mmCIF file of C-alpha atoms in Angstrom:
data_model
loop_
_atom_site.group_PDB
_atom_site.id
_atom_site.type_symbol
_atom_site.label_atom_id
_atom_site.label_comp_id
_atom_site.label_asym_id
_atom_site.label_seq_id
_atom_site.Cartn_x
_atom_site.Cartn_y
_atom_site.Cartn_z
ATOM 1 C CA UNK A 1 -0.100 -0.054 -0.097
ATOM 2 C CA UNK A 2 1.566 3.420 -0.988
ATOM 3 C CA UNK A 3 1.306 6.026 1.594
ATOM 4 C CA UNK A 4 3.516 8.894 0.362
ATOM 5 C CA UNK A 5 4.056 10.786 -2.755
ATOM 6 C CA UNK A 6 7.641 9.533 -2.682
ATOM 7 C CA UNK A 7 6.816 6.026 -2.813
ATOM 8 C CA UNK A 8 4.167 6.502 -5.727
ATOM 9 C CA UNK A 9 6.811 8.620 -7.730
ATOM 10 C CA UNK A 10 9.205 5.842 -7.315
ATOM 11 C CA UNK A 11 6.988 3.301 -8.624
ATOM 12 C CA UNK A 12 6.535 5.347 -11.723
ATOM 13 C CA UNK A 13 10.170 6.259 -11.934
ATOM 14 C CA UNK A 14 9.505 9.966 -11.362
ATOM 15 C CA UNK A 15 10.819 12.639 -9.018
ATOM 16 C CA UNK A 16 8.679 14.079 -6.218
ATOM 17 C CA UNK A 17 8.370 17.074 -8.336
ATOM 18 C CA UNK A 18 6.650 15.559 -11.144
ATOM 19 C CA UNK A 19 3.750 17.439 -12.629
ATOM 20 C CA UNK A 20 0.357 15.860 -13.300
ATOM 21 C CA UNK A 21 1.012 15.521 -17.108
ATOM 22 C CA UNK A 22 4.334 13.680 -16.357
ATOM 23 C CA UNK A 23 2.454 11.312 -14.110
ATOM 24 C CA UNK A 24 -0.149 10.463 -16.629
ATOM 25 C CA UNK A 25 2.629 9.867 -19.300
ATOM 26 C CA UNK A 26 4.764 7.685 -17.088
ATOM 27 C CA UNK A 27 1.591 5.667 -16.218
ATOM 28 C CA UNK A 28 0.437 5.183 -19.827
ATOM 29 C CA UNK A 29 4.085 4.056 -20.820
ATOM 30 C CA UNK A 30 4.229 1.719 -17.897
ATOM 31 C CA UNK A 31 0.918 0.287 -18.173
ATOM 32 C CA UNK A 32 1.596 -0.538 -21.910
ATOM 33 C CA UNK A 33 4.744 -2.414 -20.915
ATOM 34 C CA UNK A 34 3.442 -4.196 -17.820
ATOM 35 C CA UNK A 35 -0.273 -4.933 -18.713
ATOM 36 C CA UNK A 36 -0.831 -8.722 -18.106
ATOM 37 C CA UNK A 37 -2.260 -9.067 -21.530
ATOM 38 C CA UNK A 38 0.939 -7.572 -23.072
ATOM 39 C CA UNK A 39 3.239 -9.733 -20.900
ATOM 40 C CA UNK A 40 1.321 -12.897 -21.106
ATOM 41 C CA UNK A 41 2.115 -13.712 -17.481
ATOM 42 C CA UNK A 42 -0.490 -14.294 -14.688
ATOM 43 C CA UNK A 43 1.663 -12.130 -12.274
ATOM 44 C CA UNK A 44 -0.119 -8.719 -11.935
ATOM 45 C CA UNK A 45 1.757 -7.226 -9.035
ATOM 46 C CA UNK A 46 3.671 -4.671 -10.968
ATOM 47 C CA UNK A 47 0.657 -3.689 -12.970
ATOM 48 C CA UNK A 48 -1.279 -3.170 -9.525
ATOM 49 C CA UNK A 49 1.585 -1.164 -8.218
ATOM 50 C CA UNK A 50 1.740 1.193 -11.034
ATOM 51 C CA UNK A 51 -2.168 1.448 -11.011
ATOM 52 C CA UNK A 52 -2.186 2.164 -7.302
ATOM 53 C CA UNK A 53 0.464 4.785 -7.423
ATOM 54 C CA UNK A 54 -1.281 6.662 -10.328
ATOM 55 C CA UNK A 55 -4.577 6.554 -8.454
ATOM 56 C CA UNK A 56 -2.734 7.782 -5.337
ATOM 57 C CA UNK A 57 -1.115 10.674 -7.183
ATOM 58 C CA UNK A 58 -4.261 11.724 -8.846
ATOM 59 C CA UNK A 59 -6.510 11.779 -5.693
ATOM 60 C CA UNK A 60 -3.782 13.802 -4.295
ATOM 61 C CA UNK A 61 -3.867 16.308 -7.052
ATOM 62 C CA UNK A 62 -7.363 16.754 -6.421
ATOM 63 C CA UNK A 63 -6.689 18.282 -3.133
ATOM 64 C CA UNK A 64 -7.623 15.254 -0.953
ATOM 65 C CA UNK A 65 -4.258 15.408 0.498
ATOM 66 C CA UNK A 66 -2.964 18.805 1.904
ATOM 67 C CA UNK A 67 0.665 19.160 1.747
ATOM 68 C CA UNK A 68 2.979 22.064 1.243
ATOM 69 C CA UNK A 69 3.696 22.920 -2.535
ATOM 70 C CA UNK A 70 7.470 22.752 -2.247
ATOM 71 C CA UNK A 71 7.573 19.362 -0.753
ATOM 72 C CA UNK A 72 5.259 17.750 -3.430
ATOM 73 C CA UNK A 73 6.000 19.804 -6.366
ATOM 74 C CA UNK A 74 2.491 21.036 -6.615
ATOM 75 C CA UNK A 75 2.075 24.524 -8.143
ATOM 76 C CA UNK A 76 1.230 27.022 -5.411
ATOM 77 C CA UNK A 77 -2.239 27.642 -4.575
ATOM 78 C CA UNK A 78 -3.317 29.594 -1.447
ATOM 79 C CA UNK A 79 -6.929 29.676 -0.418
ATOM 80 C CA UNK A 80 -8.022 32.408 1.861
ATOM 81 C CA UNK A 81 -10.977 31.733 4.251
ATOM 82 C CA UNK A 82 -14.061 33.817 3.670
ATOM 83 C CA UNK A 83 -15.648 36.034 6.028
ATOM 84 C CA UNK A 84 -18.412 33.553 6.338
ATOM 85 C CA UNK A 85 -15.767 30.837 7.260
ATOM 86 C CA UNK A 86 -14.242 33.264 9.891
ATOM 87 C CA UNK A 87 -17.654 34.041 11.299
ATOM 88 C CA UNK A 88 -18.639 30.239 11.613
ATOM 89 C CA UNK A 89 -15.279 29.549 13.270
ATOM 90 C CA UNK A 90 -15.799 32.317 15.618
ATOM 91 C CA UNK A 91 -19.237 31.115 16.668
ATOM 92 C CA UNK A 92 -17.986 27.764 17.083
ATOM 93 C CA UNK A 93 -15.192 29.024 19.196
ATOM 94 C CA UNK A 94 -17.665 31.037 21.161
ATOM 95 C CA UNK A 95 -20.032 28.150 21.843
ATOM 96 C CA UNK A 96 -17.144 25.992 22.848
ATOM 97 C CA UNK A 97 -15.928 28.739 25.227
ATOM 98 C CA UNK A 98 -19.368 28.989 26.576
ATOM 99 C CA UNK A 99 -19.677 25.496 27.160
ATOM 100 C CA UNK A 100 -16.633 25.108 29.077
ATOM 101 C CA UNK A 101 -17.445 28.085 31.209
ATOM 102 C CA UNK A 102 -20.806 26.260 32.148
ATOM 103 C CA UNK A 103 -19.174 23.051 32.852
ATOM 104 C CA UNK A 104 -16.595 24.982 35.073
ATOM 105 C CA UNK A 105 -19.517 26.720 37.015
ATOM 106 C CA UNK A 106 -21.453 23.572 37.438
ATOM 107 C CA UNK A 107 -18.387 22.063 38.930
ATOM 108 C CA UNK A 108 -17.624 24.833 41.311
ATOM 109 C CA UNK A 109 -21.387 24.651 42.364
ATOM 110 C CA UNK A 110 -20.989 21.075 42.977
ATOM 111 C CA UNK A 111 -17.559 21.475 45.019
ATOM 112 C CA UNK A 112 -19.238 24.258 46.942
ATOM 113 C CA UNK A 113 -22.350 22.162 47.842
ATOM 114 C CA UNK A 114 -20.045 19.265 48.768
ATOM 115 C CA UNK A 115 -17.929 21.638 51.105
ATOM 116 C CA UNK A 116 -21.164 22.856 52.931
ATOM 117 C CA UNK A 117 -22.474 19.294 53.317
ATOM 118 C CA UNK A 118 -18.955 18.155 54.891
ATOM 119 C CA UNK A 119 -19.109 21.446 57.104
ATOM 120 C CA UNK A 120 -22.438 20.492 58.414
ATOM 121 C CA UNK A 121 -21.679 17.154 59.076
ATOM 122 C CA UNK A 122 -18.523 18.133 61.041
ATOM 123 C CA UNK A 123 -20.491 20.658 63.026
ATOM 124 C CA UNK A 124 -23.111 17.915 64.015
ATOM 125 C CA UNK A 125 -20.329 15.533 65.114
ATOM 126 C CA UNK A 126 -18.546 18.176 67.266
ATOM 127 C CA UNK A 127 -22.094 19.110 68.899
ATOM 128 C CA UNK A 128 -22.486 15.071 69.490
ATOM 129 C CA UNK A 129 -18.920 15.116 70.949
ATOM 130 C CA UNK A 130 -19.692 18.048 73.214
ATOM 131 C CA UNK A 131 -22.855 16.578 74.335
ATOM 132 C CA UNK A 132 -21.044 13.128 75.117
ATOM 133 C CA UNK A 133 -18.507 15.224 77.139
ATOM 134 C CA UNK A 134 -20.955 17.087 79.183
ATOM 135 C CA UNK A 135 -22.901 13.992 80.044
ATOM 136 C CA UNK A 136 -19.689 12.359 81.230
ATOM 137 C CA UNK A 137 -18.788 15.335 83.395
ATOM 138 C CA UNK A 138 -22.181 15.247 84.904
ATOM 139 C CA UNK A 139 -21.956 11.620 85.640
ATOM 140 C CA UNK A 140 -18.324 12.024 87.205
ATOM 141 C CA UNK A 141 -19.846 14.751 89.223
ATOM 142 C CA UNK A 142 -22.784 12.768 90.561
ATOM 143 C CA UNK A 143 -20.316 9.800 91.279
ATOM 144 C CA UNK A 144 -18.185 12.005 93.189
ATOM 145 C CA UNK A 145 -20.895 13.236 95.502
ATOM 146 C CA UNK A 146 -21.709 9.608 96.412
ATOM 147 C CA UNK A 147 -24.704 9.308 94.297
ATOM 148 C CA UNK A 148 -24.862 7.116 91.210
ATOM 149 C CA UNK A 149 -24.135 3.466 90.600
ATOM 150 C CA UNK A 150 -22.538 2.528 94.055
ATOM 151 C CA UNK A 151 -25.568 3.971 95.899
ATOM 152 C CA UNK A 152 -27.955 1.472 94.496
ATOM 153 C CA UNK A 153 -25.763 -1.432 95.097
ATOM 154 C CA UNK A 154 -25.342 -0.504 98.839
ATOM 155 C CA UNK A 155 -29.270 -0.556 99.294
ATOM 156 C CA UNK A 156 -29.568 -3.748 97.802
ATOM 157 C CA UNK A 157 -26.976 -5.301 100.173
ATOM 158 C CA UNK A 158 -28.896 -3.982 103.329
#
């Protein structure tokens, strides 16, 4: 499979700077020489390579492959974008920017909500801990005054 202009031109015996008319001429000459009907052989590999190289170069010249003109020997053609193309590009860029801004705002909101929930959970946990400490302090004070669990045990023993 031919992937580059250099490969295709080497199959046809041309330089990479060959023009379309040179490509067509070389193709016609090689097809006449290597066509299976002319050679009388069942081996069509060379003929297929020549055909593939020609097709590659012709599709390339129709603009399907965009390359720099000095590299591939094409005549220099510059196309400029129209105002409509530029406006469409600007609209697309603005939509993408707006979409990203909305996604960022949504993520910020989700993060803020998560932080508020964590803060509320922490506050409830600290209130519960303070209540437990207060209860234990009261229990210790009651036991220190002789009231509490030992008092009930002494009455049962009497």
